[in-house]
Short mmCIF file of C-alpha atoms in Angstrom, two decimals:
data_model
loop_
_atom_site.label_atom_id
_atom_site.label_comp_id
_atom_site.label_asym_id
_atom_site.label_seq_id
_atom_site.Cartn_x
_atom_site.Cartn_y
_atom_site.Cartn_z
CA UNK A 1 69.65 120.62 89.54
CA UNK A 2 67.54 121.54 86.57
CA UNK A 3 64.55 119.91 88.39
CA UNK A 4 65.39 121.61 91.60
CA UNK A 5 65.71 118.19 93.21
CA UNK A 6 68.64 118.65 95.58
CA UNK A 7 67.81 115.30 97.26
CA UNK A 8 69.28 113.58 94.24
CA UNK A 9 72.64 114.12 95.94
CA UNK A 10 71.93 115.51 99.43
CA UNK A 11 70.05 114.14 102.40
CA UNK A 12 67.83 116.96 103.78
CA UNK A 13 68.00 115.71 107.41
CA UNK A 14 71.25 113.95 108.29
CA UNK A 15 74.24 112.19 106.75
CA UNK A 16 77.44 110.44 107.55
CA UNK A 17 79.16 112.59 104.94
CA UNK A 18 80.07 116.28 104.59
CA UNK A 19 77.58 118.68 103.02
CA UNK A 20 74.84 116.19 103.81
CA UNK A 21 75.78 114.09 100.84
CA UNK A 22 73.72 110.96 100.52
CA UNK A 23 76.75 108.80 99.63
CA UNK A 24 80.53 108.82 100.04
CA UNK A 25 81.86 111.86 98.10
CA UNK A 26 84.13 109.76 95.85
CA UNK A 27 81.32 107.34 95.04
CA UNK A 28 78.27 109.50 94.79
CA UNK A 29 78.68 110.40 91.15
CA UNK A 30 78.73 106.72 90.21
CA UNK A 31 75.23 106.28 91.57
CA UNK A 32 74.00 108.00 88.45
CA UNK A 33 76.99 107.60 86.14
CA UNK A 34 78.09 103.98 86.76
CA UNK A 35 80.16 103.43 83.66
CA UNK A 36 82.08 106.51 82.58
CA UNK A 37 85.15 104.30 81.99
CA UNK A 38 84.76 101.31 79.61
CA UNK A 39 84.78 97.83 80.97
CA UNK A 40 88.25 96.16 80.86
CA UNK A 41 89.78 99.54 80.02
CA UNK A 42 93.42 99.51 78.80
CA UNK A 43 93.87 102.84 80.59
CA UNK A 44 91.79 104.89 83.08
CA UNK A 45 92.22 108.61 83.92
CA UNK A 46 93.64 108.69 87.45
CA UNK A 47 91.10 111.22 88.67
CA UNK A 48 88.34 108.84 87.59
CA UNK A 49 89.89 105.84 89.23
CA UNK A 50 90.36 107.90 92.44
CA UNK A 51 86.70 109.11 92.27
CA UNK A 52 87.83 112.71 92.02
CA UNK A 53 85.20 113.85 89.54
CA UNK A 54 85.11 117.39 90.99
CA UNK A 55 88.62 118.02 89.76
CA UNK A 56 87.14 118.36 86.29
CA UNK A 57 83.40 118.89 86.82
CA UNK A 58 81.23 121.30 88.77
CA UNK A 59 78.50 119.26 90.51
CA UNK A 60 75.89 122.06 90.28
CA UNK A 61 76.32 124.13 87.14
CA UNK A 62 78.91 125.52 84.72
CA UNK A 63 79.32 127.86 81.76
CA UNK A 64 81.08 125.02 79.97
CA UNK A 65 79.47 121.94 78.34
CA UNK A 66 79.34 118.77 80.45
CA UNK A 67 79.69 120.85 83.64
CA UNK A 68 83.43 121.17 83.11
CA UNK A 69 85.28 123.64 85.26
CA UNK A 70 87.20 125.12 82.36
CA UNK A 71 86.92 124.81 78.55
CA UNK A 72 89.02 122.49 76.35
CA UNK A 73 92.74 122.23 76.73
CA UNK A 74 92.73 124.83 79.49
CA UNK A 75 91.27 122.18 81.92
CA UNK A 76 93.63 119.36 80.86
CA UNK A 77 96.77 121.47 81.05
CA UNK A 78 95.90 122.75 84.53
CA UNK A 79 97.04 119.31 85.78
CA UNK A 80 99.51 118.40 83.01
CA UNK A 81 101.72 121.40 83.56
CA UNK A 82 104.93 119.90 82.40
CA UNK A 83 103.28 118.86 79.13
CA UNK A 84 101.84 122.39 78.90
CA UNK A 85 105.33 123.86 79.00
CA UNK A 86 106.63 121.52 76.31
CA UNK A 87 103.65 122.27 74.02
CA UNK A 88 104.13 126.02 74.41
CA UNK A 89 107.84 125.87 73.62
CA UNK A 90 107.57 123.48 70.65
CA UNK A 91 108.62 125.10 67.38
CA UNK A 92 106.72 122.59 65.36
CA UNK A 93 103.23 122.01 66.74
CA UNK A 94 100.83 119.21 66.09
CA UNK A 95 97.46 120.65 64.94
CA UNK A 96 95.19 118.44 67.10
CA UNK A 97 97.10 119.38 70.25
CA UNK A 98 96.46 123.07 69.63
CA UNK A 99 92.80 122.47 68.95
CA UNK A 100 91.63 119.93 71.56
CA UNK A 101 93.19 117.17 73.63
CA UNK A 102 89.99 115.10 73.21
CA UNK A 103 90.58 114.65 69.49
CA UNK A 104 93.05 111.90 70.45
CA UNK A 105 92.32 111.23 74.13
CA UNK A 106 89.24 109.92 75.93
CA UNK A 107 88.71 111.85 79.13
CA UNK A 108 87.68 108.97 81.39
CA UNK A 109 89.17 105.82 80.08
CA UNK A 110 90.09 103.82 76.91
CA UNK A 111 89.29 100.27 76.04
CA UNK A 112 91.80 100.29 73.12
CA UNK A 113 95.08 101.91 74.16
CA UNK A 114 97.30 103.19 76.94
CA UNK A 115 97.47 106.97 77.76
CA UNK A 116 93.67 107.25 77.25
CA UNK A 117 94.07 107.19 73.50
CA UNK A 118 90.80 106.62 71.66
CA UNK A 119 92.30 104.15 69.23
CA UNK A 120 95.40 102.09 68.78
CA UNK A 121 98.21 104.47 67.91
CA UNK A 122 98.59 103.44 64.33
CA UNK A 123 94.90 103.66 63.56
CA UNK A 124 94.63 106.95 65.36
CA UNK A 125 97.37 108.60 63.40
CA UNK A 126 96.02 107.18 60.10
CA UNK A 127 92.78 108.96 60.76
CA UNK A 128 94.52 112.11 59.63
CA UNK A 129 97.67 111.01 57.94
CA UNK A 130 96.90 108.87 54.88
CA UNK A 131 99.64 106.28 54.70
CA UNK A 132 98.97 105.38 51.04
CA UNK A 133 99.69 108.91 49.76
CA UNK A 134 102.91 109.42 47.76
CA UNK A 135 104.14 112.16 50.03
CA UNK A 136 103.90 109.83 53.05
CA UNK A 137 105.72 107.05 51.28
CA UNK A 138 108.47 109.46 50.14
CA UNK A 139 109.00 110.96 53.60
CA UNK A 140 109.59 107.48 54.94
CA UNK A 141 112.14 106.51 52.24
CA UNK A 142 109.67 103.97 50.65
CA UNK A 143 109.84 101.80 53.69
CA UNK A 144 106.50 100.02 54.61
CA UNK A 145 105.88 101.81 57.93
CA UNK A 146 102.06 102.15 57.49
CA UNK A 147 101.51 99.73 60.44
CA UNK A 148 104.33 100.86 62.57
CA UNK A 149 104.01 102.66 65.94
CA UNK A 150 104.30 106.27 64.93
CA UNK A 151 105.35 107.55 68.36
CA UNK A 152 108.59 105.59 68.16
CA UNK A 153 109.82 108.45 66.03
CA UNK A 154 107.36 111.31 66.31
CA UNK A 155 106.37 113.39 69.35
CA UNK A 156 102.61 113.70 69.18
CA UNK A 157 102.63 116.84 71.32
CA UNK A 158 105.08 118.79 69.24
CA UNK A 159 108.86 119.25 68.93
CA UNK A 160 111.54 121.50 67.51
CA UNK A 161 112.16 119.30 64.42
CA UNK A 162 110.33 119.06 61.13
CA UNK A 163 107.81 116.24 60.90
CA UNK A 164 107.48 116.57 64.74
CA UNK A 165 110.40 114.09 65.14
CA UNK A 166 111.52 113.89 68.72
CA UNK A 167 114.17 116.46 69.52
CA UNK A 168 116.92 113.81 69.89
CA UNK A 169 117.27 111.82 66.65
CA UNK A 170 119.58 108.94 65.83
CA UNK A 171 122.01 110.09 63.22
CA UNK A 172 121.10 107.51 60.55
CA UNK A 173 117.46 108.60 60.85
CA UNK A 174 118.21 112.30 60.54
CA UNK A 175 120.45 111.52 57.57
CA UNK A 176 117.58 109.42 56.02
CA UNK A 177 119.90 106.41 55.89
CA UNK A 178 117.48 103.74 57.02
CA UNK A 179 119.38 101.14 55.06
CA UNK A 180 122.40 101.61 57.42
CA UNK A 181 120.54 99.48 59.96
CA UNK A 182 117.64 97.90 57.95
CA UNK A 183 117.41 95.90 54.77
CA UNK A 184 116.76 97.88 51.62
CA UNK A 185 113.28 99.32 51.11
CA UNK A 186 112.75 97.00 48.16
CA UNK A 187 113.49 93.93 50.20
CA UNK A 188 110.67 91.60 51.22
CA UNK A 189 111.97 91.98 54.77
CA UNK A 190 112.57 95.75 54.54
CA UNK A 191 112.07 96.47 58.22
CA UNK A 192 114.39 93.66 59.37
CA UNK A 193 117.62 94.80 60.86
CA UNK A 194 120.82 93.67 59.16
CA UNK A 195 122.22 92.25 62.44
CA UNK A 196 120.72 91.42 65.79
CA UNK A 197 121.27 92.89 69.25
CA UNK A 198 124.45 94.71 70.17
CA UNK A 199 126.14 93.43 66.95
CA UNK A 200 124.03 95.91 64.96
CA UNK A 201 125.05 98.87 67.14
CA UNK A 202 128.63 97.74 67.19
CA UNK A 203 129.05 98.83 63.57
CA UNK A 204 128.99 102.54 64.55
CA UNK A 205 129.56 102.40 68.32
CA UNK A 206 132.60 100.11 68.11
CA UNK A 207 134.67 101.90 70.75
CA UNK A 208 131.86 101.82 73.32
CA UNK A 209 131.16 98.22 72.49
CA UNK A 210 134.73 97.09 72.94
CA UNK A 211 135.20 99.15 76.14
CA UNK A 212 131.99 97.71 77.66
CA UNK A 213 132.64 94.12 76.79
CA UNK A 214 136.25 94.46 78.02
CA UNK A 215 135.15 95.15 81.55
CA UNK A 216 134.64 92.58 84.29
CA UNK A 217 131.00 93.40 84.97
CA UNK A 218 128.52 94.04 82.22
CA UNK A 219 125.06 95.56 82.76
CA UNK A 220 122.68 92.58 82.20
CA UNK A 221 120.39 94.28 79.64
CA UNK A 222 123.39 94.46 77.28
CA UNK A 223 123.59 90.66 77.32
CA UNK A 224 119.97 90.15 76.30
CA UNK A 225 118.63 89.69 72.81
CA UNK A 226 117.41 93.29 72.86
CA UNK A 227 120.80 94.52 74.10
CA UNK A 228 121.18 98.31 73.58
CA UNK A 229 117.42 98.63 72.74
CA UNK A 230 116.52 97.58 76.27
CA UNK A 231 117.36 101.16 77.33
CA UNK A 232 117.72 103.22 74.08
CA UNK A 233 115.36 104.13 71.24
CA UNK A 234 116.85 103.22 67.87
CA UNK A 235 115.17 106.10 66.00
CA UNK A 236 114.36 109.11 68.14
CA UNK A 237 113.43 110.11 71.63
CA UNK A 238 112.71 112.88 74.17
CA UNK A 239 115.73 112.07 76.37
CA UNK A 240 119.38 112.67 75.76
CA UNK A 241 121.27 109.60 74.59
CA UNK A 242 118.01 108.37 73.02
CA UNK A 243 117.06 106.85 76.36
CA UNK A 244 113.53 105.35 76.30
CA UNK A 245 112.54 107.32 79.40
CA UNK A 246 114.05 109.71 81.93
CA UNK A 247 116.82 107.81 83.85
CA UNK A 248 114.84 107.67 87.13
CA UNK A 249 111.94 105.92 85.42
CA UNK A 250 114.12 103.81 83.15
CA UNK A 251 116.36 102.51 85.90
CA UNK A 252 113.37 102.17 88.21
CA UNK A 253 111.75 99.60 86.01
CA UNK A 254 114.39 97.05 87.08
CA UNK A 255 115.50 98.72 90.34
CA UNK A 256 112.15 99.63 91.85
CA UNK A 257 113.36 98.73 95.34
CA UNK A 258 116.21 101.28 95.10
CA UNK A 259 113.87 104.03 93.89
CA UNK A 260 111.41 103.29 96.61
CA UNK A 261 114.22 103.40 99.22
CA UNK A 262 115.17 106.92 98.09
CA UNK A 263 111.52 108.08 98.22
CA UNK A 264 111.33 106.91 101.81
CA UNK A 265 114.69 108.35 102.81
CA UNK A 266 114.86 111.25 105.29
CA UNK A 267 118.00 112.63 103.78
CA UNK A 268 117.95 112.68 99.94
CA UNK A 269 121.14 111.86 98.00
CA UNK A 270 121.21 114.47 95.30
CA UNK A 271 122.21 112.22 92.35
CA UNK A 272 119.45 109.72 93.19
CA UNK A 273 116.84 112.42 93.96
CA UNK A 274 117.61 114.02 90.58
CA UNK A 275 117.45 110.71 88.74
CA UNK A 276 121.13 110.93 87.78
CA UNK A 277 121.97 107.24 88.32
CA UNK A 278 124.89 107.56 85.87
CA UNK A 279 126.55 110.04 88.17
CA UNK A 280 127.79 107.07 90.25
CA UNK A 281 127.13 104.04 88.10
CA UNK A 282 128.29 103.18 84.57
CA UNK A 283 125.16 102.11 82.64
CA UNK A 284 127.07 99.81 80.33
CA UNK A 285 129.89 98.07 82.25
CA UNK A 286 132.46 98.44 84.94
CA UNK A 287 135.30 96.72 86.72
CA UNK A 288 133.86 97.69 90.08
CA UNK A 289 131.04 96.09 92.00
CA UNK A 290 127.49 97.41 91.41
CA UNK A 291 128.79 98.97 88.14
CA UNK A 292 130.35 101.86 90.06
CA UNK A 293 132.24 104.28 87.83
CA UNK A 294 135.18 104.33 90.27
CA UNK A 295 136.72 101.12 91.49
CA UNK A 296 137.32 102.78 94.86
CA UNK A 297 134.25 103.75 96.82
CA UNK A 298 136.20 106.56 98.47
CA UNK A 299 137.33 107.97 95.10
CA UNK A 300 133.77 107.70 93.80
CA UNK A 301 132.24 109.64 96.70
CA UNK A 302 135.22 111.99 96.54
CA UNK A 303 134.14 113.30 93.15
CA UNK A 304 131.51 115.30 95.00
CA UNK A 305 132.44 115.14 98.68
CA UNK A 306 135.70 116.16 100.30
CA UNK A 307 135.67 113.43 102.96
CA UNK A 308 138.83 114.78 104.53
CA UNK A 309 136.88 117.81 105.68
CA UNK A 310 133.98 115.60 106.86
CA UNK A 311 135.78 113.21 109.07
CA UNK A 312 139.16 111.88 110.21
CA UNK A 313 137.75 108.38 110.60
CA UNK A 314 140.24 105.96 108.86
CA UNK A 315 138.96 104.74 105.52
CA UNK A 316 140.57 103.20 102.47
CA UNK A 317 142.33 100.02 101.39
CA UNK A 318 144.57 99.88 104.47
CA UNK A 319 141.65 99.56 106.90
CA UNK A 320 139.48 96.54 107.34
CA UNK A 321 135.92 96.65 108.59
CA UNK A 322 135.85 95.05 112.05
CA UNK A 323 132.43 93.55 111.26
CA UNK A 324 133.62 91.87 108.03
CA UNK A 325 137.34 91.37 107.44
CA UNK A 326 136.63 90.83 103.73
CA UNK A 327 135.68 94.45 103.35
CA UNK A 328 137.57 97.66 103.62
CA UNK A 329 136.36 100.60 105.61
CA UNK A 330 134.90 103.15 103.20
CA UNK A 331 132.02 105.67 102.99
CA UNK A 332 129.46 102.91 102.58
CA UNK A 333 130.52 101.40 105.91
CA UNK A 334 128.57 104.12 107.63
CA UNK A 335 126.30 105.58 104.94
CA UNK A 336 123.75 104.11 102.52
CA UNK A 337 124.02 105.93 99.18
CA UNK A 338 120.47 105.38 98.25
CA UNK A 339 119.10 106.63 101.55
CA UNK A 340 117.68 105.32 104.84
CA UNK A 341 114.85 106.26 107.19
CA UNK A 342 117.42 108.07 109.32
CA UNK A 343 119.17 111.39 108.87
CA UNK A 344 122.53 111.51 107.09
CA UNK A 345 121.73 108.37 105.22
CA UNK A 346 122.93 106.42 108.32
CA UNK A 347 121.74 102.81 108.83
CA UNK A 348 120.91 103.54 112.48
CA UNK A 349 118.86 106.14 114.27
CA UNK A 350 121.73 107.81 116.09
CA UNK A 351 125.47 108.20 115.52
CA UNK A 352 126.10 106.35 118.77
CA UNK A 353 124.13 103.38 117.58
CA UNK A 354 126.25 103.32 114.46
CA UNK A 355 129.63 103.70 116.14
CA UNK A 356 129.14 100.93 118.73
CA UNK A 357 128.67 98.42 115.92
CA UNK A 358 132.49 98.44 115.70
CA UNK A 359 133.51 100.12 118.95
CA UNK A 360 131.71 97.64 121.22
CA UNK A 361 133.53 98.74 124.37
CA UNK A 362 131.50 101.94 124.34
CA UNK A 363 128.12 100.24 124.37
CA UNK A 364 125.89 101.38 127.23
#
């Protein structure tokens, strides 16, 4: 543009692309800028991967350096609106966040860390927070955390707690009682936990532990070496119950097929749509199949739906499914709780197609 050479991007006579561009819109920038993201990047900005350069840059000119559409954080937070709201509401703010997102993040891609971070998390934080200073050591109860992952406890974008701890903090952490779970700070294995797996959590959560392990069906993560830590953060977190992620993302890591089914569903089941898996399922253990909270499907659905007003179709323990004598007729005989490609979460396109599965004499 400075040279007045429009043919650098446009063909003056004819083109297969809009605006007479000389190459595919999503690839034209790479003809001059082939390597904005590092090779073998650990993370790449989605707009870069999608070739959507114009979401951040003006191809002709701009009042902002690097032809950006808007200055600084204003541009980033245009897309990251949920993060923008959190930052604005945080009572304790992180100085770099207020100043410039690019202090910590690379705009195109990072060869070193996820989330476009310029360095590994520990090294990045240590650039400002000197881990050998007495105040740092004291705040961490003399535990050797200099090489630990800081975002296990701290929210880098700000929070409502001192030290930008996540808003939900495990009680021993907030009480500065690290030795309740870990060896003493003076121990050569100071960061080692006193017990392994669920046995450690049992010390405080004894009632939950006994209830869960007294049930017929236990959620498989509880039986692994990580046990409770498969789903919960031991120190602090954004989510209630110290969940590692929002329920829909957390459950979706193992149950991706179920989440995908809901996304494709014509009729959305509200608990699944809202990511409230625990509305129907017990995340720890249950005596019912599929970890349902209620042993009776009818009772479970009845907590939200008055089925008596919906239908007079016989359902319950007294009625057997004609298609499978080992099953009772219940709500799931006609509906799929996680959704289908048909209305009403039905497994068939029309009500007639569904009914004639049992009432064969009415087939046409």
